[in-house]
PDB file of C-alpha atoms in Angstrom:
ATOM      1  CA  UNK A   1       0.000   0.000   0.000  1.00  0.00           C
ATOM      2  CA  UNK A   2       0.901   3.648  -0.272  1.00  0.00           C
ATOM      3  CA  UNK A   3       0.516   5.436   3.065  1.00  0.00           C
ATOM      4  CA  UNK A   4       0.806   9.201   3.164  1.00  0.00           C
ATOM      5  CA  UNK A   5       1.387  11.647   5.988  1.00  0.00           C
ATOM      6  CA  UNK A   6       0.550  15.333   5.722  1.00  0.00           C
ATOM      7  CA  UNK A   7       2.263  16.731   8.798  1.00  0.00           C
ATOM      8  CA  UNK A   8       5.261  14.938  10.311  1.00  0.00           C
ATOM      9  CA  UNK A   9       5.563  16.683  13.666  1.00  0.00           C
ATOM     10  CA  UNK A  10       5.704  14.893  17.009  1.00  0.00           C
ATOM     11  CA  UNK A  11       2.460  12.986  16.541  1.00  0.00           C
ATOM     12  CA  UNK A  12       2.685  12.443  12.807  1.00  0.00           C
ATOM     13  CA  UNK A  13       6.268  11.274  13.175  1.00  0.00           C
ATOM     14  CA  UNK A  14       5.362   8.891  15.979  1.00  0.00           C
ATOM     15  CA  UNK A  15       2.622   7.338  13.862  1.00  0.00           C
ATOM     16  CA  UNK A  16       4.925   7.056  10.861  1.00  0.00           C
ATOM     17  CA  UNK A  17       7.391   5.091  12.987  1.00  0.00           C
ATOM     18  CA  UNK A  18       4.619   2.774  14.160  1.00  0.00           C
ATOM     19  CA  UNK A  19       3.368   2.297  10.603  1.00  0.00           C
ATOM     20  CA  UNK A  20       6.845   1.511   9.298  1.00  0.00           C
ATOM     21  CA  UNK A  21       7.313  -1.050  12.070  1.00  0.00           C
ATOM     22  CA  UNK A  22       4.092  -2.824  11.076  1.00  0.00           C
ATOM     23  CA  UNK A  23       4.428  -2.353   7.301  1.00  0.00           C
ATOM     24  CA  UNK A  24       8.120  -2.542   6.365  1.00  0.00           C
ATOM     25  CA  UNK A  25       7.438  -2.972   2.641  1.00  0.00           C
ATOM     26  CA  UNK A  26       4.787  -0.293   2.111  1.00  0.00           C
ATOM     27  CA  UNK A  27       5.547   3.059   0.495  1.00  0.00           C
ATOM     28  CA  UNK A  28       5.524   6.005   2.933  1.00  0.00           C
ATOM     29  CA  UNK A  29       4.952   9.482   1.531  1.00  0.00           C
ATOM     30  CA  UNK A  30       5.920  12.259   3.935  1.00  0.00           C
ATOM     31  CA  UNK A  31       4.889  15.889   3.555  1.00  0.00           C
ATOM     32  CA  UNK A  32       5.517  18.717   5.988  1.00  0.00           C
ATOM     33  CA  UNK A  33       5.790  22.503   5.986  1.00  0.00           C
ATOM     34  CA  UNK A  34       9.302  21.929   7.326  1.00  0.00           C
ATOM     35  CA  UNK A  35      11.223  20.053   4.639  1.00  0.00           C
ATOM     36  CA  UNK A  36      14.070  19.495   7.111  1.00  0.00           C
ATOM     37  CA  UNK A  37      11.743  17.701   9.515  1.00  0.00           C
ATOM     38  CA  UNK A  38      10.287  15.545   6.750  1.00  0.00           C
ATOM     39  CA  UNK A  39      13.783  14.715   5.456  1.00  0.00           C
ATOM     40  CA  UNK A  40      14.961  13.676   8.914  1.00  0.00           C
ATOM     41  CA  UNK A  41      11.958  11.385   9.350  1.00  0.00           C
ATOM     42  CA  UNK A  42      12.381   9.963   5.849  1.00  0.00           C
ATOM     43  CA  UNK A  43      15.969   9.015   6.605  1.00  0.00           C
ATOM     44  CA  UNK A  44      14.823   7.320   9.800  1.00  0.00           C
ATOM     45  CA  UNK A  45      11.866   5.329   8.451  1.00  0.00           C
ATOM     46  CA  UNK A  46      12.737   5.039   4.774  1.00  0.00           C
ATOM     47  CA  UNK A  47       9.959   7.236   3.368  1.00  0.00           C
ATOM     48  CA  UNK A  48       9.837   9.607   0.410  1.00  0.00           C
ATOM     49  CA  UNK A  49       9.578  13.368   0.971  1.00  0.00           C
ATOM     50  CA  UNK A  50       6.821  14.811  -1.223  1.00  0.00           C
ATOM     51  CA  UNK A  51       4.276  17.642  -1.163  1.00  0.00           C
ATOM     52  CA  UNK A  52       0.641  17.589  -0.041  1.00  0.00           C
ATOM     53  CA  UNK A  53      -0.611  17.223  -3.604  1.00  0.00           C
ATOM     54  CA  UNK A  54       1.425  14.068  -4.182  1.00  0.00           C
ATOM     55  CA  UNK A  55       0.008  12.522  -1.024  1.00  0.00           C
ATOM     56  CA  UNK A  56      -3.532  13.509  -2.024  1.00  0.00           C
ATOM     57  CA  UNK A  57      -3.175  12.002  -5.511  1.00  0.00           C
ATOM     58  CA  UNK A  58      -1.485   8.721  -4.609  1.00  0.00           C
ATOM     59  CA  UNK A  59      -1.921   7.521  -1.008  1.00  0.00           C
ATOM     60  CA  UNK A  60      -4.348   4.733  -0.149  1.00  0.00           C
ATOM     61  CA  UNK A  61      -4.425   5.965   3.438  1.00  0.00           C
ATOM     62  CA  UNK A  62      -3.924   9.676   4.072  1.00  0.00           C
ATOM     63  CA  UNK A  63      -2.955  10.658   7.621  1.00  0.00           C
ATOM     64  CA  UNK A  64      -3.741  14.286   8.419  1.00  0.00           C
ATOM     65  CA  UNK A  65      -1.298  15.424  11.111  1.00  0.00           C
ATOM     66  CA  UNK A  66      -1.829  19.186  11.036  1.00  0.00           C
ATOM     67  CA  UNK A  67      -3.192  21.318  13.857  1.00  0.00           C
ATOM     68  CA  UNK A  68      -6.999  21.689  13.880  1.00  0.00           C
ATOM     69  CA  UNK A  69      -6.839  25.428  13.233  1.00  0.00           C
ATOM     70  CA  UNK A  70      -4.763  24.742  10.086  1.00  0.00           C
ATOM     71  CA  UNK A  71      -6.879  21.885   8.753  1.00  0.00           C
ATOM     72  CA  UNK A  72      -9.292  23.881   6.616  1.00  0.00           C
ATOM     73  CA  UNK A  73      -6.566  25.815   4.782  1.00  0.00           C
ATOM     74  CA  UNK A  74      -4.556  22.654   4.195  1.00  0.00           C
ATOM     75  CA  UNK A  75      -7.502  20.688   2.804  1.00  0.00           C
ATOM     76  CA  UNK A  76      -8.595  23.573   0.590  1.00  0.00           C
ATOM     77  CA  UNK A  77      -5.306  23.124  -1.268  1.00  0.00           C
ATOM     78  CA  UNK A  78      -5.925  19.460  -2.108  1.00  0.00           C
ATOM     79  CA  UNK A  79      -9.717  19.103  -2.161  1.00  0.00           C
ATOM     80  CA  UNK A  80      -9.797  19.322  -5.956  1.00  0.00           C
ATOM     81  CA  UNK A  81      -7.358  16.428  -6.221  1.00  0.00           C
ATOM     82  CA  UNK A  82      -9.352  14.352  -3.774  1.00  0.00           C
ATOM     83  CA  UNK A  83     -12.516  14.960  -5.807  1.00  0.00           C
ATOM     84  CA  UNK A  84     -10.797  13.921  -9.016  1.00  0.00           C
ATOM     85  CA  UNK A  85      -9.617  10.536  -7.771  1.00  0.00           C
ATOM     86  CA  UNK A  86     -11.386   7.564  -9.293  1.00  0.00           C
ATOM     87  CA  UNK A  87      -9.852   5.014  -6.920  1.00  0.00           C
ATOM     88  CA  UNK A  88     -10.724   4.493  -3.271  1.00  0.00           C
ATOM     89  CA  UNK A  89      -8.775   6.041  -0.402  1.00  0.00           C
ATOM     90  CA  UNK A  90      -9.247   6.567   3.323  1.00  0.00           C
ATOM     91  CA  UNK A  91      -8.720   9.765   5.282  1.00  0.00           C
ATOM     92  CA  UNK A  92      -7.305   9.366   8.785  1.00  0.00           C
ATOM     93  CA  UNK A  93      -7.502  12.568  10.811  1.00  0.00           C
ATOM     94  CA  UNK A  94      -5.852  13.220  14.155  1.00  0.00           C
ATOM     95  CA  UNK A  95      -7.031  16.856  14.387  1.00  0.00           C
ATOM     96  CA  UNK A  96      -8.217  17.397  17.955  1.00  0.00           C
ATOM     97  CA  UNK A  97     -11.845  18.398  18.292  1.00  0.00           C
ATOM     98  CA  UNK A  98     -12.726  18.196  14.584  1.00  0.00           C
ATOM     99  CA  UNK A  99     -15.669  15.789  14.126  1.00  0.00           C
ATOM    100  CA  UNK A 100     -16.199  13.428  11.221  1.00  0.00           C
ATOM    101  CA  UNK A 101     -19.136  15.524  10.000  1.00  0.00           C
ATOM    102  CA  UNK A 102     -16.835  18.529   9.575  1.00  0.00           C
ATOM    103  CA  UNK A 103     -14.133  16.409   7.930  1.00  0.00           C
ATOM    104  CA  UNK A 104     -16.691  15.232   5.359  1.00  0.00           C
ATOM    105  CA  UNK A 105     -17.458  18.847   4.471  1.00  0.00           C
ATOM    106  CA  UNK A 106     -13.785  19.770   4.185  1.00  0.00           C
ATOM    107  CA  UNK A 107     -12.923  16.757   2.001  1.00  0.00           C
ATOM    108  CA  UNK A 108     -15.519  17.812  -0.542  1.00  0.00           C
ATOM    109  CA  UNK A 109     -16.550  14.279  -1.535  1.00  0.00           C
ATOM    110  CA  UNK A 110     -17.772  11.046   0.043  1.00  0.00           C
ATOM    111  CA  UNK A 111     -14.900   8.887   1.247  1.00  0.00           C
ATOM    112  CA  UNK A 112     -14.116   6.660   4.222  1.00  0.00           C
ATOM    113  CA  UNK A 113     -12.951   8.719   7.196  1.00  0.00           C
ATOM    114  CA  UNK A 114     -11.368   7.394  10.370  1.00  0.00           C
ATOM    115  CA  UNK A 115     -10.939   9.930  13.150  1.00  0.00           C
ATOM    116  CA  UNK A 116      -8.152   9.002  15.542  1.00  0.00           C
ATOM    117  CA  UNK A 117      -6.666  10.356  18.733  1.00  0.00           C
ATOM    118  CA  UNK A 118      -3.293   8.697  19.332  1.00  0.00           C
ATOM    119  CA  UNK A 119      -0.572   9.502  21.834  1.00  0.00           C
ATOM    120  CA  UNK A 120       3.191   9.766  21.553  1.00  0.00           C
ATOM    121  CA  UNK A 121       3.999   6.313  23.056  1.00  0.00           C
ATOM    122  CA  UNK A 122       2.815   4.810  19.749  1.00  0.00           C
ATOM    123  CA  UNK A 123       6.380   5.418  18.551  1.00  0.00           C
ATOM    124  CA  UNK A 124       7.605   2.681  20.935  1.00  0.00           C
ATOM    125  CA  UNK A 125       4.633   0.376  20.472  1.00  0.00           C
ATOM    126  CA  UNK A 126       2.934   1.186  23.771  1.00  0.00           C
ATOM    127  CA  UNK A 127       0.482   3.861  22.702  1.00  0.00           C
ATOM    128  CA  UNK A 128      -3.261   4.200  22.874  1.00  0.00           C
ATOM    129  CA  UNK A 129      -5.047   4.899  19.590  1.00  0.00           C
ATOM    130  CA  UNK A 130      -8.685   5.893  19.928  1.00  0.00           C
ATOM    131  CA  UNK A 131     -10.630   5.705  16.691  1.00  0.00           C
ATOM    132  CA  UNK A 132     -14.107   6.388  15.334  1.00  0.00           C
ATOM    133  CA  UNK A 133     -15.275   5.448  11.862  1.00  0.00           C
ATOM    134  CA  UNK A 134     -17.513   7.351   9.466  1.00  0.00           C
ATOM    135  CA  UNK A 135     -20.785   5.829   8.353  1.00  0.00           C
ATOM    136  CA  UNK A 136     -20.340   3.758   5.225  1.00  0.00           C
ATOM    137  CA  UNK A 137     -16.681   2.900   5.841  1.00  0.00           C
ATOM    138  CA  UNK A 138     -16.190  -0.720   4.838  1.00  0.00           C
ATOM    139  CA  UNK A 139     -15.048  -3.378   7.305  1.00  0.00           C
ATOM    140  CA  UNK A 140     -12.123  -4.008   4.952  1.00  0.00           C
ATOM    141  CA  UNK A 141     -10.944  -0.389   5.260  1.00  0.00           C
ATOM    142  CA  UNK A 142     -11.146  -0.603   9.043  1.00  0.00           C
ATOM    143  CA  UNK A 143      -9.342  -3.950   9.053  1.00  0.00           C
ATOM    144  CA  UNK A 144      -6.497  -2.541   6.964  1.00  0.00           C
ATOM    145  CA  UNK A 145      -6.300   0.491   9.246  1.00  0.00           C
ATOM    146  CA  UNK A 146      -5.920  -1.830  12.239  1.00  0.00           C
ATOM    147  CA  UNK A 147      -3.184  -3.713  10.360  1.00  0.00           C
ATOM    148  CA  UNK A 148      -1.363  -0.454   9.703  1.00  0.00           C
ATOM    149  CA  UNK A 149      -1.607   0.449  13.395  1.00  0.00           C
ATOM    150  CA  UNK A 150      -0.821  -3.059  14.668  1.00  0.00           C
ATOM    151  CA  UNK A 151       2.500  -2.069  16.257  1.00  0.00           C
ATOM    152  CA  UNK A 152       1.307   1.235  17.711  1.00  0.00           C
ATOM    153  CA  UNK A 153      -0.118  -0.223  20.923  1.00  0.00           C
ATOM    154  CA  UNK A 154      -3.704  -0.597  22.087  1.00  0.00           C
ATOM    155  CA  UNK A 155      -6.449   0.289  19.580  1.00  0.00           C
ATOM    156  CA  UNK A 156      -9.802   1.316  21.016  1.00  0.00           C
ATOM    157  CA  UNK A 157     -12.894   1.795  18.853  1.00  0.00           C
ATOM    158  CA  UNK A 158     -14.887   4.445  20.670  1.00  0.00           C
ATOM    159  CA  UNK A 159     -18.139   6.314  20.089  1.00  0.00           C
ATOM    160  CA  UNK A 160     -17.211   9.633  18.532  1.00  0.00           C
ATOM    161  CA  UNK A 161     -19.175  11.602  21.119  1.00  0.00           C
ATOM    162  CA  UNK A 162     -16.723  10.294  23.745  1.00  0.00           C
ATOM    163  CA  UNK A 163     -13.466  10.620  21.823  1.00  0.00           C
ATOM    164  CA  UNK A 164     -12.607  14.138  23.052  1.00  0.00           C
ATOM    165  CA  UNK A 165     -13.112  13.130  26.682  1.00  0.00           C
ATOM    166  CA  UNK A 166     -11.085   9.960  26.204  1.00  0.00           C
ATOM    167  CA  UNK A 167      -8.242  11.821  24.505  1.00  0.00           C
ATOM    168  CA  UNK A 168      -8.044  14.235  27.442  1.00  0.00           C
ATOM    169  CA  UNK A 169      -6.738  11.192  29.329  1.00  0.00           C
ATOM    170  CA  UNK A 170      -4.835   9.132  26.757  1.00  0.00           C
ATOM    171  CA  UNK A 171      -3.764  11.863  24.351  1.00  0.00           C
ATOM    172  CA  UNK A 172      -2.787  14.529  26.878  1.00  0.00           C
ATOM    173  CA  UNK A 173      -1.885  12.089  29.624  1.00  0.00           C
ATOM    174  CA  UNK A 174       1.721  11.414  28.575  1.00  0.00           C
ATOM    175  CA  UNK A 175       2.540  15.022  29.480  1.00  0.00           C
ATOM    176  CA  UNK A 176       0.973  14.524  32.910  1.00  0.00           C
ATOM    177  CA  UNK A 177       2.863  11.255  33.352  1.00  0.00           C
ATOM    178  CA  UNK A 178       6.135  12.934  32.375  1.00  0.00           C
ATOM    179  CA  UNK A 179       5.513  15.689  34.917  1.00  0.00           C
ATOM    180  CA  UNK A 180       4.874  13.029  37.556  1.00  0.00           C
ATOM    181  CA  UNK A 181       8.067  11.156  36.637  1.00  0.00           C
ATOM    182  CA  UNK A 182      10.053  14.387  36.797  1.00  0.00           C
ATOM    183  CA  UNK A 183       8.541  15.312  40.164  1.00  0.00           C
ATOM    184  CA  UNK A 184       9.247  11.849  41.597  1.00  0.00           C
ATOM    185  CA  UNK A 185      12.824  12.100  40.366  1.00  0.00           C
ATOM    186  CA  UNK A 186      13.189  15.556  41.919  1.00  0.00           C
ATOM    187  CA  UNK A 187      12.063  14.075  45.212  1.00  0.00           C
ATOM    188  CA  UNK A 188      14.602  11.295  44.857  1.00  0.00           C
ATOM    189  CA  UNK A 189      17.362  13.805  44.129  1.00  0.00           C
ATOM    190  CA  UNK A 190      16.324  15.769  47.210  1.00  0.00           C
ATOM    191  CA  UNK A 191      16.811  12.545  49.184  1.00  0.00           C
ATOM    192  CA  UNK A 192      20.299  12.008  47.759  1.00  0.00           C
ATOM    193  CA  UNK A 193      19.796   9.857  44.646  1.00  0.00           C
ATOM    194  CA  UNK A 194      21.682  10.567  41.418  1.00  0.00           C
ATOM    195  CA  UNK A 195      19.210  12.082  38.914  1.00  0.00           C
ATOM    196  CA  UNK A 196      19.672   9.332  36.315  1.00  0.00           C
ATOM    197  CA  UNK A 197      18.889   6.693  38.935  1.00  0.00           C
ATOM    198  CA  UNK A 198      15.864   8.600  40.206  1.00  0.00           C
ATOM    199  CA  UNK A 199      14.417   9.017  36.694  1.00  0.00           C
ATOM    200  CA  UNK A 200      14.976   5.351  35.851  1.00  0.00           C
ATOM    201  CA  UNK A 201      13.279   4.235  39.068  1.00  0.00           C
ATOM    202  CA  UNK A 202      10.320   6.581  38.579  1.00  0.00           C
ATOM    203  CA  UNK A 203       9.808   5.531  34.954  1.00  0.00           C
ATOM    204  CA  UNK A 204      10.031   1.799  35.669  1.00  0.00           C
ATOM    205  CA  UNK A 205       7.698   2.160  38.634  1.00  0.00           C
ATOM    206  CA  UNK A 206       5.076   3.909  36.478  1.00  0.00           C
ATOM    207  CA  UNK A 207       5.430   1.350  33.694  1.00  0.00           C
ATOM    208  CA  UNK A 208       5.141  -1.563  36.099  1.00  0.00           C
ATOM    209  CA  UNK A 209       2.192  -0.103  37.992  1.00  0.00           C
ATOM    210  CA  UNK A 210       0.282   0.461  34.755  1.00  0.00           C
ATOM    211  CA  UNK A 211       1.004  -3.079  33.569  1.00  0.00           C
ATOM    212  CA  UNK A 212      -0.079  -4.517  36.924  1.00  0.00           C
ATOM    213  CA  UNK A 213      -3.436  -2.741  36.698  1.00  0.00           C
ATOM    214  CA  UNK A 214      -4.037  -3.728  33.071  1.00  0.00           C
ATOM    215  CA  UNK A 215      -3.145  -7.380  33.591  1.00  0.00           C
ATOM    216  CA  UNK A 216      -4.979  -7.896  36.905  1.00  0.00           C
ATOM    217  CA  UNK A 217      -7.960  -5.678  36.152  1.00  0.00           C
ATOM    218  CA  UNK A 218      -8.017  -4.611  39.794  1.00  0.00           C
ATOM    219  CA  UNK A 219      -9.324  -1.197  40.749  1.00  0.00           C
ATOM    220  CA  UNK A 220      -6.463   1.284  41.220  1.00  0.00           C
ATOM    221  CA  UNK A 221      -7.686   1.977  44.742  1.00  0.00           C
ATOM    222  CA  UNK A 222      -7.299  -1.687  45.639  1.00  0.00           C
ATOM    223  CA  UNK A 223      -3.765  -1.755  44.273  1.00  0.00           C
ATOM    224  CA  UNK A 224      -2.955   1.443  46.162  1.00  0.00           C
ATOM    225  CA  UNK A 225      -4.292  -0.023  49.401  1.00  0.00           C
ATOM    226  CA  UNK A 226      -2.082  -3.103  48.958  1.00  0.00           C
ATOM    227  CA  UNK A 227       1.001  -0.871  49.179  1.00  0.00           C
ATOM    228  CA  UNK A 228      -0.203   1.215  52.127  1.00  0.00           C
ATOM    229  CA  UNK A 229       0.751  -0.644  55.302  1.00  0.00           C
ATOM    230  CA  UNK A 230      -0.723   0.713  58.566  1.00  0.00           C
ATOM    231  CA  UNK A 231       1.401   3.575  59.907  1.00  0.00           C
ATOM    232  CA  UNK A 232       3.888   2.928  57.097  1.00  0.00           C
ATOM    233  CA  UNK A 233       5.886   5.100  54.751  1.00  0.00           C
ATOM    234  CA  UNK A 234       3.556   4.869  51.759  1.00  0.00           C
ATOM    235  CA  UNK A 235       0.419   6.048  53.558  1.00  0.00           C
ATOM    236  CA  UNK A 236       2.374   9.060  54.794  1.00  0.00           C
ATOM    237  CA  UNK A 237       3.297   9.829  51.191  1.00  0.00           C
ATOM    238  CA  UNK A 238      -0.324   9.391  50.098  1.00  0.00           C
ATOM    239  CA  UNK A 239      -1.399  11.787  52.832  1.00  0.00           C
ATOM    240  CA  UNK A 240       1.115  14.351  51.574  1.00  0.00           C
ATOM    241  CA  UNK A 241      -0.339  14.027  48.063  1.00  0.00           C
ATOM    242  CA  UNK A 242      -3.856  14.473  49.415  1.00  0.00           C
ATOM    243  CA  UNK A 243      -2.734  17.535  51.380  1.00  0.00           C
ATOM    244  CA  UNK A 244      -1.425  18.939  48.101  1.00  0.00           C
ATOM    245  CA  UNK A 245      -4.769  18.292  46.341  1.00  0.00           C
ATOM    246  CA  UNK A 246      -3.070  15.837  43.978  1.00  0.00           C
ATOM    247  CA  UNK A 247      -6.208  14.059  42.814  1.00  0.00           C
ATOM    248  CA  UNK A 248      -8.152  17.282  42.442  1.00  0.00           C
ATOM    249  CA  UNK A 249      -5.341  18.776  40.345  1.00  0.00           C
ATOM    250  CA  UNK A 250      -5.304  15.731  38.040  1.00  0.00           C
ATOM    251  CA  UNK A 251      -9.086  15.775  37.624  1.00  0.00           C
ATOM    252  CA  UNK A 252      -8.973  19.470  36.780  1.00  0.00           C
ATOM    253  CA  UNK A 253      -6.186  18.858  34.264  1.00  0.00           C
ATOM    254  CA  UNK A 254      -8.320  16.340  32.373  1.00  0.00           C
ATOM    255  CA  UNK A 255     -11.383  18.616  32.412  1.00  0.00           C
ATOM    256  CA  UNK A 256      -9.322  21.615  31.260  1.00  0.00           C
ATOM    257  CA  UNK A 257      -7.802  19.615  28.400  1.00  0.00           C
ATOM    258  CA  UNK A 258     -11.262  18.397  27.358  1.00  0.00           C
ATOM    259  CA  UNK A 259     -12.655  21.922  27.296  1.00  0.00           C
ATOM    260  CA  UNK A 260      -9.720  23.204  25.252  1.00  0.00           C
ATOM    261  CA  UNK A 261     -10.137  20.362  22.752  1.00  0.00           C
ATOM    262  CA  UNK A 262     -13.748  21.430  22.253  1.00  0.00           C
ATOM    263  CA  UNK A 263     -12.617  25.012  21.696  1.00  0.00           C
ATOM    264  CA  UNK A 264     -10.030  23.933  19.105  1.00  0.00           C
ATOM    265  CA  UNK A 265     -12.668  21.967  17.218  1.00  0.00           C
TER     266      UNK A 265
END
């Protein structure tokens, strides 16, 4: 297949790496406003640097990796080419807050559309890719999309009305997790650990805790309680987090991200 990317920034680049891992023999077409960025990615994954028009004319799957506020202008430059195509193709949009109904209008013709909200860990095969499918998209198109994304991580088909709320956790969450890792490491440094050791411990702890929850299916509160011995060190740390409104701050972060996604759309 020919798989095209319009926009090869952090998210587009991460997806391109995941696609190349799953589809080593497919043709990757890479287009970006920054030719240097596209060239660097092409050297890494073995793609061809082209322009938006080339992607629009040739790709079987077209990933749109531009910011939502830039989407309309970008599509206006290729909509004529999309209309002129006699073969089938699928649009895959990762523009935050832009619904499938709006994407249909901007594409200017009926075509399969898959709206996705991925996160940056897809580049190492441990991402979360939320996706919603337009009405009329064939099961074959969806199956091929899942093949393309096979090495990205966990794929979750989700009702489109919930995708913005879900992405406020999975899409924005890596930034929150990185802040938490950094803060844990800072605490370790304050207690005398070398920074590299503190970061490694914090990252492995977060990875292991997430895997434990996913594989056991236990409620996070139950897993937390299992670590909190009576009058022990952990419960004192939990109390300090509660004193600092940790949970409230995290809840507010998710709600704020959700509201901003709606504004961007």
